[in-house]
Coordinates of C-alpha atoms in Angstrom, one line a residue:
Chain K
X1 CA -20.7 27.5 -16.4
X2 CA -20.1 24.5 -15.2
X3 CA -18.3 23.6 -12.5
X4 CA -15.8 20.7 -13.4
X5 CA -13.9 18.9 -10.1
X6 CA -11.4 17.0 -12.4
X7 CA -9.7 18.4 -16.0
X8 CA -6.9 17.4 -18.0
X9 CA -5.7 17.6 -21.3
X10 CA -3.2 16.0 -23.5
X11 CA -2.4 14.0 -20.5
X12 CA 0.3 11.3 -21.1
X13 CA 1.9 8.6 -19.2
X14 CA 4.6 6.1 -21.0
X15 CA 6.5 3.3 -19.1
X16 CA 9.7 2.2 -21.3
X17 CA 7.7 1.7 -25.2
X18 CA 4.2 1.8 -24.2
X19 CA 2.0 4.7 -23.6
X20 CA 0.1 3.5 -20.8
X21 CA -2.3 7.0 -21.5
X22 CA -2.4 8.8 -24.6
X23 CA -3.1 12.5 -25.0
X24 CA -6.1 12.1 -22.2
X25 CA -8.9 14.9 -22.0
X26 CA -11.1 14.8 -19.5
X27 CA -13.3 16.8 -17.6
X28 CA -15.7 16.0 -15.0
X29 CA -18.6 18.0 -13.7
X30 CA -19.0 18.1 -9.4
X31 CA -21.5 16.1 -8.4
X32 CA -22.0 14.0 -11.1
X33 CA -20.4 10.1 -11.3
X34 CA -18.4 9.4 -14.5
X35 CA -17.9 6.1 -15.7
X36 CA -14.1 5.6 -17.3
X37 CA -15.0 2.4 -19.2
X38 CA -12.4 0.1 -20.9
X39 CA -10.8 -3.2 -21.1
X40 CA -8.2 -4.5 -19.0
X41 CA -4.7 -2.5 -19.5
X42 CA -6.9 0.3 -20.8
X43 CA -5.4 2.6 -18.7
X44 CA -8.2 3.2 -15.8
X45 CA -5.5 2.5 -13.1
X46 CA -2.7 4.5 -14.4
X47 CA -5.2 7.9 -14.9
X48 CA -6.7 7.4 -10.9
X49 CA -3.0 7.3 -9.7
X50 CA -2.1 10.4 -12.4
X51 CA -5.1 12.2 -11.3
X52 CA -4.3 11.8 -7.7
X53 CA -0.6 12.6 -7.5
X54 CA 0.6 9.2 -7.0
X55 CA 2.4 8.8 -10.6
X56 CA 3.8 11.7 -12.0
X57 CA 2.4 12.4 -15.9
X58 CA 5.3 12.1 -18.8
X59 CA 2.9 15.2 -20.2
X60 CA -0.5 17.0 -20.1
X61 CA -1.6 19.3 -17.2
X62 CA -4.7 18.1 -15.2
X63 CA -6.4 19.8 -12.1
X64 CA -8.1 17.8 -9.1
X65 CA -10.7 19.5 -7.0
X66 CA -8.6 23.1 -8.4
X67 CA -5.6 21.7 -7.3
X68 CA -2.2 20.7 -9.9
X69 CA -2.0 16.4 -8.6
X70 CA 1.6 16.6 -10.0
X71 CA 2.6 20.1 -7.6
X72 CA 0.0 19.7 -4.7
X73 CA -0.6 16.1 -4.1
X74 CA -0.8 16.1 -0.5
X75 CA -3.5 18.3 -1.1
X76 CA -5.2 16.2 -3.8
X77 CA -5.5 13.5 -1.8
X78 CA -6.5 15.2 1.5
X79 CA -9.3 16.1 -0.9
X80 CA -9.7 12.8 -3.4
X81 CA -11.1 9.2 -1.8
X82 CA -9.7 5.8 -3.6
X83 CA -11.1 2.5 -3.6
X84 CA -8.7 0.5 -5.5
X85 CA -8.9 -2.6 -7.2
X86 CA -7.6 -4.9 -4.3
X87 CA -9.0 -3.9 -0.9
X88 CA -5.6 -3.3 0.3
X89 CA -6.6 -3.7 3.7
X90 CA -4.5 -4.6 7.1
X91 CA -5.6 -8.0 7.1
X92 CA -4.4 -8.5 10.6
X93 CA -5.7 -5.5 12.3
X94 CA -9.8 -5.2 12.9
X95 CA -12.2 -2.8 11.1
X96 CA -12.2 0.0 13.8
X97 CA -8.3 -0.5 13.3
X98 CA -8.2 -0.4 10.2
X99 CA -10.6 2.5 9.6
X100 CA -8.6 4.4 12.9
X101 CA -5.4 4.7 11.3
X102 CA -6.5 6.3 7.9
X103 CA -8.6 8.3 10.2
X104 CA -5.2 9.6 11.9
X105 CA -3.9 9.4 7.8
X106 CA -6.4 11.4 6.6
X107 CA -5.8 14.1 9.4
X108 CA -9.5 14.2 10.5
X109 CA -10.0 15.9 14.2
X110 CA -8.8 13.4 17.0
X111 CA -11.9 14.7 18.5
X112 CA -14.4 13.8 15.9
X113 CA -12.6 10.5 14.6
X114 CA -14.1 7.9 16.9
X115 CA -17.1 8.8 15.6
X116 CA -17.1 8.9 12.4
X117 CA -15.7 5.5 12.5
X118 CA -18.4 4.3 13.9
X119 CA -20.5 6.1 11.9
X120 CA -19.2 4.7 8.4
X121 CA -19.4 0.9 10.4
X122 CA -23.3 1.6 11.0
X123 CA -23.4 2.6 7.3
X124 CA -21.9 0.2 5.5
X125 CA -23.3 -2.4 7.9
X126 CA -20.4 -3.4 9.5
X127 CA -20.9 -2.2 13.0
X128 CA -21.6 -5.7 14.7
X129 CA -18.1 -7.5 13.8
X130 CA -15.6 -3.8 13.7
X131 CA -14.1 -5.8 16.3
X132 CA -12.6 -8.9 14.3
X133 CA -9.2 -9.0 11.8
X134 CA -10.4 -7.5 8.4
X135 CA -9.4 -11.0 7.3
X136 CA -11.7 -13.1 8.8
X137 CA -14.1 -10.5 6.3
X138 CA -16.4 -12.0 3.4
X139 CA -14.5 -10.1 0.4
X140 CA -17.4 -8.4 -0.1
X141 CA -17.4 -6.8 3.8
X142 CA -13.7 -6.4 3.1
X143 CA -14.6 -4.1 -0.3
X144 CA -17.8 -2.8 1.9
X145 CA -14.9 -1.4 4.8
X146 CA -12.9 -0.6 1.6
X147 CA -15.2 1.7 0.1
X148 CA -15.8 3.1 4.4
X149 CA -11.8 4.2 4.2
X150 CA -12.6 5.6 0.5
X151 CA -14.9 7.9 2.4
X152 CA -13.6 9.1 5.7
X153 CA -12.3 12.1 5.2
X154 CA -15.2 12.9 3.2
X155 CA -13.6 13.4 -0.2
X156 CA -14.7 15.8 -2.3
X157 CA -14.1 13.2 -5.6
X158 CA -14.7 9.6 -4.6
X159 CA -12.3 6.6 -7.4
X160 CA -13.7 3.7 -7.1
X161 CA -11.4 1.2 -9.5
X162 CA -13.4 -1.9 -10.3
X163 CA -15.7 -1.8 -7.2
X164 CA -17.7 -5.1 -7.9
X165 CA -14.8 -7.1 -9.6
X166 CA -14.4 -10.5 -8.4
X167 CA -18.0 -10.1 -5.9
X168 CA -20.5 -12.5 -6.0
X169 CA -24.4 -11.0 -7.9
X170 CA -25.1 -10.3 -4.0
X171 CA -22.3 -8.9 -2.5
X172 CA -21.3 -6.8 -6.4
X173 CA -25.3 -5.6 -5.8
X174 CA -25.1 -4.5 -2.4
X175 CA -21.5 -2.5 -3.3
X176 CA -23.4 -1.3 -6.4
X177 CA -26.2 0.3 -4.2
X178 CA -23.7 1.4 -1.8
X179 CA -22.1 4.2 -4.6
X180 CA -25.7 4.8 -5.8
X181 CA -26.7 5.8 -2.4
X182 CA -23.4 8.0 -2.6
X183 CA -24.5 10.0 -5.5
X184 CA -28.0 10.5 -5.5
X185 CA -28.5 11.4 -1.4
X186 CA -24.8 12.6 -0.2
X187 CA -23.9 14.0 -3.9
X188 CA -20.5 13.3 -3.9
X189 CA -18.5 13.3 -7.2
X190 CA -17.2 9.9 -8.6
X191 CA -14.9 8.5 -10.7
X192 CA -16.0 4.8 -11.5
X193 CA -13.3 2.9 -13.6
X194 CA -15.1 -1.0 -14.3
X195 CA -15.5 -2.9 -17.5
X196 CA -19.0 -3.6 -15.6
X197 CA -21.7 -2.3 -18.3
X198 CA -24.0 -3.2 -16.1
X199 CA -23.3 -1.6 -13.1
X200 CA -22.3 1.8 -15.2
X201 CA -25.6 1.9 -17.6
X202 CA -27.0 1.8 -13.9
X203 CA -25.0 4.2 -12.2
X204 CA -23.3 6.9 -14.7
X205 CA -24.7 10.2 -15.9
X206 CA -21.9 10.5 -17.8
X207 CA -19.2 7.7 -19.3
X208 CA -16.0 8.2 -21.1
X209 CA -14.7 5.0 -23.2
X210 CA -10.7 3.7 -23.1
X211 CA -8.8 1.6 -24.9
X212 CA -4.8 1.6 -24.8
X213 CA -4.3 4.7 -23.1
X214 CA -7.0 6.6 -25.4
X215 CA -10.4 8.7 -25.1
X216 CA -12.4 7.5 -27.9
X217 CA -15.5 8.9 -26.9
X218 CA -17.0 11.0 -23.9
X219 CA -20.5 12.3 -22.8
X220 CA -24.1 10.8 -21.3
X221 CA -25.1 7.7 -23.3
X222 CA -27.7 8.8 -25.2
X223 CA -25.4 11.9 -27.1
X224 CA -22.6 9.0 -27.5
X225 CA -25.6 6.8 -29.0
X226 CA -26.3 10.1 -31.1
X227 CA -22.2 10.1 -32.6
X228 CA -22.3 6.9 -33.6
X229 CA -25.8 6.0 -35.0
X230 CA -28.3 7.9 -37.2
X231 CA -31.9 8.8 -35.9
X232 CA -33.2 6.5 -33.3
X233 CA -34.5 3.0 -33.2
X234 CA -38.2 2.0 -32.5
X235 CA -39.5 -1.3 -32.6
X236 CA -43.1 -2.5 -33.4
X237 CA -44.7 -6.2 -32.8
X238 CA -47.1 -7.2 -34.6
X239 CA -49.7 -10.0 -34.3
X240 CA -48.7 -11.6 -37.7
X241 CA -46.2 -11.2 -40.4
X242 CA -46.2 -7.6 -41.8
X243 CA -47.6 -7.3 -45.1
X244 CA -46.0 -5.8 -48.6
X245 CA -48.5 -3.0 -48.2
X246 CA -47.7 -2.4 -44.7
X247 CA -44.5 -1.8 -45.2
X248 CA -44.5 0.5 -48.0
X249 CA -46.8 2.4 -45.7
X250 CA -44.5 2.6 -43.5
X251 CA -41.6 3.6 -45.6
X252 CA -43.6 6.8 -47.1
X253 CA -44.3 8.4 -43.4
X254 CA -41.3 11.4 -43.6
X255 CA -38.1 10.5 -41.5
X256 CA -38.1 6.8 -41.6
X257 CA -34.7 5.8 -42.2
X258 CA -34.8 1.6 -42.4
X259 CA -36.7 -0.8 -41.4
X260 CA -35.3 -4.3 -40.6
X261 CA -38.1 -7.2 -40.2
X262 CA -37.6 -10.3 -37.9
X263 CA -40.7 -12.6 -38.1
X264 CA -43.8 -10.4 -36.6
X265 CA -40.9 -7.7 -35.2
X266 CA -39.8 -4.5 -37.3
X267 CA -37.5 -3.0 -35.7
X268 CA -37.6 0.6 -37.7
X269 CA -34.9 3.7 -37.6
X270 CA -36.1 6.6 -38.3
X271 CA -34.5 10.6 -37.4
X272 CA -35.8 11.4 -34.4
X273 CA -38.5 9.4 -31.8
X274 CA -41.4 12.1 -32.6
X275 CA -42.2 10.5 -35.7
X276 CA -43.7 7.6 -33.3
X277 CA -47.7 8.6 -33.5
X278 CA -47.4 8.7 -37.3
X279 CA -45.8 5.6 -37.5
X280 CA -48.6 4.0 -35.7
X281 CA -51.4 5.8 -37.4
X282 CA -50.1 4.5 -41.1
X283 CA -49.5 1.1 -40.0
X284 CA -53.7 0.7 -38.3
X285 CA -54.5 2.1 -41.4
X286 CA -52.7 -0.1 -43.6
X287 CA -54.5 -2.5 -41.6
X288 CA -52.0 -3.8 -39.0
X289 CA -53.1 -5.1 -36.0
X290 CA -50.0 -4.0 -33.0
X291 CA -49.3 -5.9 -29.9
X292 CA -46.1 -3.9 -28.4
X293 CA -44.3 -0.4 -29.4
X294 CA -41.4 -0.1 -27.6
X295 CA -38.9 3.5 -28.3
X296 CA -35.5 1.6 -28.3
X297 CA -32.6 2.8 -26.9
X298 CA -29.3 2.0 -27.3
X299 CA -27.8 0.2 -24.3
X300 CA -24.4 1.6 -23.0
X301 CA -23.1 -2.6 -24.0
X302 CA -23.9 -1.7 -27.8
X303 CA -22.2 1.8 -27.6
X304 CA -19.3 0.6 -25.8
X305 CA -18.8 -2.2 -28.4
X306 CA -19.4 0.1 -31.1
X307 CA -16.6 2.4 -29.8
X308 CA -14.1 -0.2 -28.9
X309 CA -14.7 -1.9 -32.4
X310 CA -14.7 1.7 -34.6
X311 CA -11.2 3.5 -32.3
X312 CA -14.1 6.6 -30.8
X313 CA -15.3 7.0 -34.7
X314 CA -18.5 7.4 -36.0
X315 CA -20.5 4.6 -37.7
X316 CA -20.0 5.1 -41.5
X317 CA -23.3 2.8 -42.1
X318 CA -26.8 5.6 -42.7
Chain U
X1 CA 6.6 17.0 9.0
X2 CA 3.0 16.2 10.2
X3 CA 4.2 13.9 14.1
X4 CA 0.7 12.6 13.6
X5 CA 1.3 10.4 10.4
X6 CA 4.1 9.3 11.5
X7 CA 3.0 7.7 14.8
X8 CA -0.4 6.3 12.9
X9 CA 2.0 4.4 10.2
X10 CA 4.2 3.5 13.2
X11 CA 1.4 2.3 15.0
X12 CA 0.1 0.3 12.0
X13 CA 3.2 -1.2 11.0
X14 CA 3.6 -2.0 14.9
X15 CA 0.0 -3.8 15.2
X16 CA 0.2 -5.9 11.8
X17 CA 4.1 -7.1 13.4
X18 CA 2.6 -8.0 17.0
X19 CA 0.5 -10.2 15.0
X20 CA 3.1 -12.2 12.8
X21 CA 5.0 -15.0 14.2
X22 CA 7.8 -14.4 12.3
X23 CA 8.7 -11.3 12.8
X24 CA 8.5 -10.9 16.5
X25 CA 9.8 -14.2 17.8
X26 CA 12.8 -14.0 16.4
X27 CA 13.5 -10.3 18.4
X28 CA 12.4 -12.4 21.7
X29 CA 14.7 -15.0 21.3
X30 CA 17.7 -14.1 20.3
X31 CA 18.5 -11.6 22.7
X32 CA 18.1 -14.6 25.5
X33 CA 20.3 -17.3 23.9
X34 CA 22.7 -14.6 22.6
X35 CA 22.9 -12.5 26.4
X36 CA 21.2 -15.2 29.1
X37 CA 21.8 -18.9 28.1
X38 CA 25.7 -18.0 26.0
X39 CA 27.1 -16.0 29.2
X40 CA 25.4 -17.8 31.6
X41 CA 27.4 -20.9 30.1
X42 CA 30.4 -19.1 29.4
X43 CA 30.6 -18.1 33.3
X44 CA 29.1 -20.9 35.0
X45 CA 30.0 -24.3 33.2
X46 CA 33.9 -23.7 33.6
X47 CA 34.1 -22.5 37.2
X48 CA 31.3 -24.8 38.2
X49 CA 33.7 -27.6 37.5
X50 CA 36.5 -26.4 39.9
X51 CA 37.0 -23.4 41.5
X52 CA 40.0 -22.9 40.3
X53 CA 40.1 -22.9 36.5
X54 CA 41.0 -26.6 34.9
X55 CA 44.4 -26.8 33.7
X56 CA 43.6 -27.0 30.3
X57 CA 41.6 -24.1 29.8
X58 CA 44.1 -21.9 31.5
X59 CA 46.7 -23.2 29.1
X60 CA 44.2 -22.3 26.3
X61 CA 44.0 -19.4 27.7
X62 CA 47.1 -18.3 28.1
X63 CA 47.9 -19.1 24.4
X64 CA 45.0 -17.4 23.6
X65 CA 46.2 -13.7 25.4
X66 CA 49.5 -14.2 23.9
X67 CA 47.6 -13.4 20.9
X68 CA 46.2 -10.7 22.0
X69 CA 47.2 -6.7 21.8
X70 CA 49.5 -5.3 24.3
X71 CA 46.8 -2.9 25.6
X72 CA 44.3 -5.9 26.0
X73 CA 47.5 -7.5 28.3
X74 CA 47.9 -4.5 30.3
X75 CA 43.8 -4.4 30.6
X76 CA 43.8 -7.6 33.0
X77 CA 47.5 -7.3 34.6
X78 CA 46.6 -8.6 37.7
X79 CA 43.6 -10.0 37.8
X80 CA 43.3 -13.7 38.0
X81 CA 42.8 -16.3 35.8
X82 CA 39.7 -16.8 36.2
X83 CA 38.8 -13.4 36.5
X84 CA 40.8 -13.2 33.5
X85 CA 38.6 -15.5 31.9
X86 CA 35.2 -13.5 33.0
X87 CA 36.7 -9.6 31.6
X88 CA 37.5 -11.0 28.9
X89 CA 34.2 -12.8 27.1
X90 CA 31.2 -11.5 29.1
X91 CA 33.2 -7.4 28.2
X92 CA 35.5 -7.7 25.1
X93 CA 33.8 -11.2 23.2
X94 CA 30.5 -10.7 23.9
X95 CA 30.4 -6.6 22.3
X96 CA 30.4 -7.7 18.7
X97 CA 27.9 -10.0 19.0
X98 CA 25.7 -7.5 20.7
X99 CA 25.8 -5.9 17.3
X100 CA 23.8 -8.7 15.9
X101 CA 21.0 -7.7 18.2
X102 CA 19.9 -4.1 17.1
X103 CA 21.1 -4.8 13.4
X104 CA 19.0 -8.1 13.6
X105 CA 15.2 -6.0 14.8
X106 CA 16.2 -3.5 12.5
X107 CA 16.4 -5.7 9.5
X108 CA 14.2 -7.9 10.2
X109 CA 10.8 -5.1 11.3
X110 CA 12.6 -3.4 8.5
X111 CA 11.7 -6.1 6.2
X112 CA 7.7 -6.5 7.3
X113 CA 7.6 -2.8 7.3
X114 CA 8.0 -2.4 3.8
X115 CA 8.4 -5.7 2.0
X116 CA 6.1 -7.2 4.0
X117 CA 3.6 -3.9 3.1
X118 CA 4.2 -4.4 -0.7
X119 CA 3.7 -8.4 0.0
X120 CA 0.7 -8.2 1.3
X121 CA -0.6 -5.8 -1.4
X122 CA -1.5 -2.6 1.2
X123 CA 0.9 0.0 0.2
X124 CA -1.5 1.2 -2.8
X125 CA -4.1 2.3 -0.3
X126 CA -1.8 3.9 1.7
X127 CA -0.1 6.3 -1.1
X128 CA -3.0 7.5 -1.6
X129 CA -2.7 9.3 1.5
X130 CA -2.1 12.9 2.2
X131 CA 1.5 11.8 4.0
X132 CA 4.2 12.8 1.7
X133 CA 6.8 10.7 0.5
X134 CA 9.3 11.9 3.3
X135 CA 6.7 11.4 6.1
X136 CA 5.6 7.5 5.1
X137 CA 9.6 6.5 4.7
X138 CA 10.6 8.3 8.0
X139 CA 7.8 6.7 9.6
X140 CA 8.9 3.4 8.5
X141 CA 12.0 4.1 9.5
X142 CA 10.9 5.1 13.8
X143 CA 8.8 1.2 13.2
X144 CA 12.4 0.0 12.4
X145 CA 14.7 1.6 14.2
X146 CA 12.6 1.8 17.6
X147 CA 12.0 -1.6 18.2
X148 CA 16.1 -2.2 17.9
X149 CA 16.8 0.7 20.2
X150 CA 14.2 -0.4 22.6
X151 CA 15.0 -4.6 22.5
X152 CA 18.9 -3.3 22.3
X153 CA 18.9 -1.0 25.8
X154 CA 16.5 -3.7 27.4
X155 CA 18.9 -6.2 26.5
X156 CA 21.7 -4.2 27.3
X157 CA 20.5 -3.9 31.3
X158 CA 19.3 -7.6 31.0
X159 CA 23.0 -8.5 30.3
X160 CA 24.6 -5.7 32.7
X161 CA 22.1 -8.0 35.3
X162 CA 22.6 -11.3 34.4
X163 CA 27.0 -11.2 34.4
X164 CA 27.7 -9.2 37.0
X165 CA 25.2 -11.3 39.4
X166 CA 27.0 -14.4 37.7
X167 CA 30.7 -13.4 37.6
X168 CA 30.1 -11.2 40.6
X169 CA 31.8 -14.3 43.1
X170 CA 34.6 -14.6 40.7
X171 CA 35.1 -10.4 40.4
X172 CA 33.5 -9.9 44.4
X173 CA 32.5 -6.7 42.5
X174 CA 30.3 -4.7 39.8
X175 CA 32.2 -5.0 36.7
X176 CA 29.9 -4.1 33.7
X177 CA 30.0 -1.5 32.2
X178 CA 32.6 -0.3 31.1
X179 CA 33.3 2.8 29.3
X180 CA 33.2 1.1 26.2
X181 CA 29.9 -0.8 26.5
X182 CA 28.5 3.1 26.9
X183 CA 30.4 3.9 23.8
X184 CA 28.2 1.3 22.4
X185 CA 25.5 1.2 23.3
X186 CA 24.8 5.0 22.8
X187 CA 26.9 5.1 19.6
X188 CA 27.3 2.0 18.0
X189 CA 24.4 0.1 18.5
X190 CA 22.0 2.9 17.4
X191 CA 24.4 2.9 14.2
X192 CA 24.1 -1.2 13.4
X193 CA 20.1 -0.6 13.6
X194 CA 20.5 2.5 10.8
X195 CA 22.9 -0.1 8.8
X196 CA 20.2 -3.3 9.2
X197 CA 17.2 -0.1 7.9
X198 CA 18.9 1.3 5.7
X199 CA 20.3 -2.5 3.9
X200 CA 16.6 -3.6 4.2
X201 CA 15.3 -0.5 2.6
X202 CA 17.4 -0.5 -0.4
X203 CA 16.7 -4.9 -0.7
X204 CA 12.9 -4.0 -0.2
X205 CA 12.8 -2.0 -3.5
X206 CA 14.3 -5.2 -5.5
X207 CA 12.1 -8.0 -3.8
X208 CA 8.1 -9.1 -3.5
X209 CA 8.0 -10.7 -0.1
X210 CA 9.2 -10.7 3.2
X211 CA 11.2 -14.2 3.5
X212 CA 13.2 -12.8 0.2
X213 CA 14.3 -9.7 1.8
X214 CA 15.2 -11.3 4.9
X215 CA 16.9 -13.7 3.2
X216 CA 18.9 -11.7 1.0
X217 CA 19.3 -9.3 4.1
X218 CA 20.5 -11.6 6.8
X219 CA 23.8 -11.3 4.5
X220 CA 24.4 -7.3 6.3
X221 CA 25.2 -9.6 10.1
X222 CA 28.6 -10.2 7.8
X223 CA 31.1 -7.5 8.5
X224 CA 29.4 -8.0 12.8
X225 CA 31.1 -11.6 12.1
X226 CA 34.3 -10.2 10.5
X227 CA 34.9 -8.1 14.0
X228 CA 34.2 -11.1 15.7
X229 CA 36.4 -13.5 14.0
X230 CA 39.3 -10.6 13.6
X231 CA 38.8 -10.6 18.1
X232 CA 39.1 -14.0 17.8
X233 CA 42.7 -13.4 15.4
X234 CA 44.7 -11.0 18.0
X235 CA 43.8 -8.4 15.2
X236 CA 41.9 -6.3 17.1
X237 CA 39.9 -6.1 20.8
X238 CA 37.1 -3.9 21.8
X239 CA 39.0 -1.1 22.7
X240 CA 36.7 2.2 23.4
X241 CA 38.6 3.6 20.2
X242 CA 37.6 0.8 18.1
X243 CA 34.0 0.9 19.6
X244 CA 34.4 4.9 18.6
X245 CA 35.8 4.2 15.2
X246 CA 32.8 1.0 14.4
X247 CA 30.5 3.4 14.8
X248 CA 31.5 5.9 12.9
X249 CA 32.2 3.8 9.9
X250 CA 28.8 2.5 9.9
X251 CA 27.5 6.1 10.2
X252 CA 29.1 6.9 7.4
X253 CA 27.7 4.0 5.1
X254 CA 24.0 4.8 6.6
X255 CA 24.2 8.0 5.9
X256 CA 25.2 7.0 2.3
X257 CA 22.7 4.1 2.1
X258 CA 19.9 6.2 3.5
X259 CA 20.4 9.1 0.7
X260 CA 20.1 6.2 -1.9
X261 CA 16.7 4.6 0.5
X262 CA 15.0 7.9 0.4
X263 CA 15.6 8.2 -3.6
X264 CA 14.4 4.7 -4.0
X265 CA 11.0 5.5 -1.6
X266 CA 9.0 8.2 -4.4
X267 CA 5.7 7.4 -4.7
X268 CA 6.2 7.1 -8.6
X269 CA 9.1 4.6 -8.5
X270 CA 7.0 2.3 -5.9
X271 CA 3.3 2.2 -7.2
X272 CA 5.1 1.0 -10.6
X273 CA 6.7 -1.2 -9.2
X274 CA 3.8 -2.7 -7.6

């Protein structure tokens, strides 16, 4: 049985006339990186606030690390770490002071705190400038320091709200690598709110796509693709344009749903990727000279935009 | 109540304030002007001109004393005009002025602690810590009250040294502090500090910056100015019963304002306003 560290059912938060989060059902397994994808204003940050007991829900129930955030907010926050959308650092204080103060606020043993702070400063490559004011740091350094702060108490669940927003490509790459390390090496459960689909594709085991407070779909990228589009895609590139005889031979192969021709490339939709050897055999027998064969998986970007466009409904196209 | 959380919040806020000249500069300058320069000028300037007070000032003092309550006139009966002048200004008229110090210090520090935290966009990270709403609120209350009381009480000692030293040749004895001043320091000053704090807690929920909070919250000194004018007009003077009554009124106002302040300081309310 799966061990869920985050569970929410019918989670709703209403601000005036606006339903910021609308009947959200969510389950996140221990140790996985769960991507929470959606455009700005979709309800991602509100969901993080609700799950951490910082904001009370208008309706619904939830449990985070086995505690109820509404009634046991403090217990939940002892087990979660949050990287907010802005680093929210005390810029007049040094990096070390920032971490020491938050270490006390997370009630880390006073005897262990200085060593833990040093360890994180080293891990996040900030040790050399630990005694400089955080306000003098670059955006990437501030984000690393904020990430170190979120990890001080070694939380069971790490909430990352747009961790690479506003960073230059090099800094974003560095932060993404750190997050990857936290999930792969350290086994943290990570709830990653982002609209950066490349980042999500690289980091996430499963994703949930949210729009206007509603969860449109949830699953692995492959599950979502299966839900949205029947079949798989195989692309064959030929040395020349395909003949009618070749196309007819390919259409005759069992399991072929559709074939699209784009110059020398053939995009073929098949019911299962296992049809690929039969397709190749048919093509060769029909006299085709094959340059390359690529089984094509739907990218998270394609899945995301399809979901946003269709509001979560499966594609009607065969 | 986790005292470690409280200490961490107070330490963080005080360290931040020490880096902000706009916060600590008025805290240093005001007591120096109010409690060193002004009393020295009032005691030394007229008496330095002439050992006996100039005639016009004497007439003015006489006229002024006629407007004062009988009880105050009895207090100064038998004193020389110079002694009356020194006692009147340093003991009675400076009492309401002194209350500006705890009010100002607590309102400036509270503005930085509450509105400044919002302005610097650091509040959200604090709300994600395990500290309860009450612990966060109490930490910030202590951040505002501790400097207000420390500055007020050390200013009181400084003022005592200054007026006793400057007035020694006129009074011929140590004449400060009086019982009324002790009541002022121990009863009214904490109440005034709490007033500055509680007003600023409420103001900070409505504003977005430290400066804005300071400008609106600064109006809290108006009741103190009323006391100054009331005393100058002979309506009252700062006797022991008046000090006790002023303190009691302030504590009642504080209790009401702090009650509403605690209600506004709830995570959900704060984060929704970010």
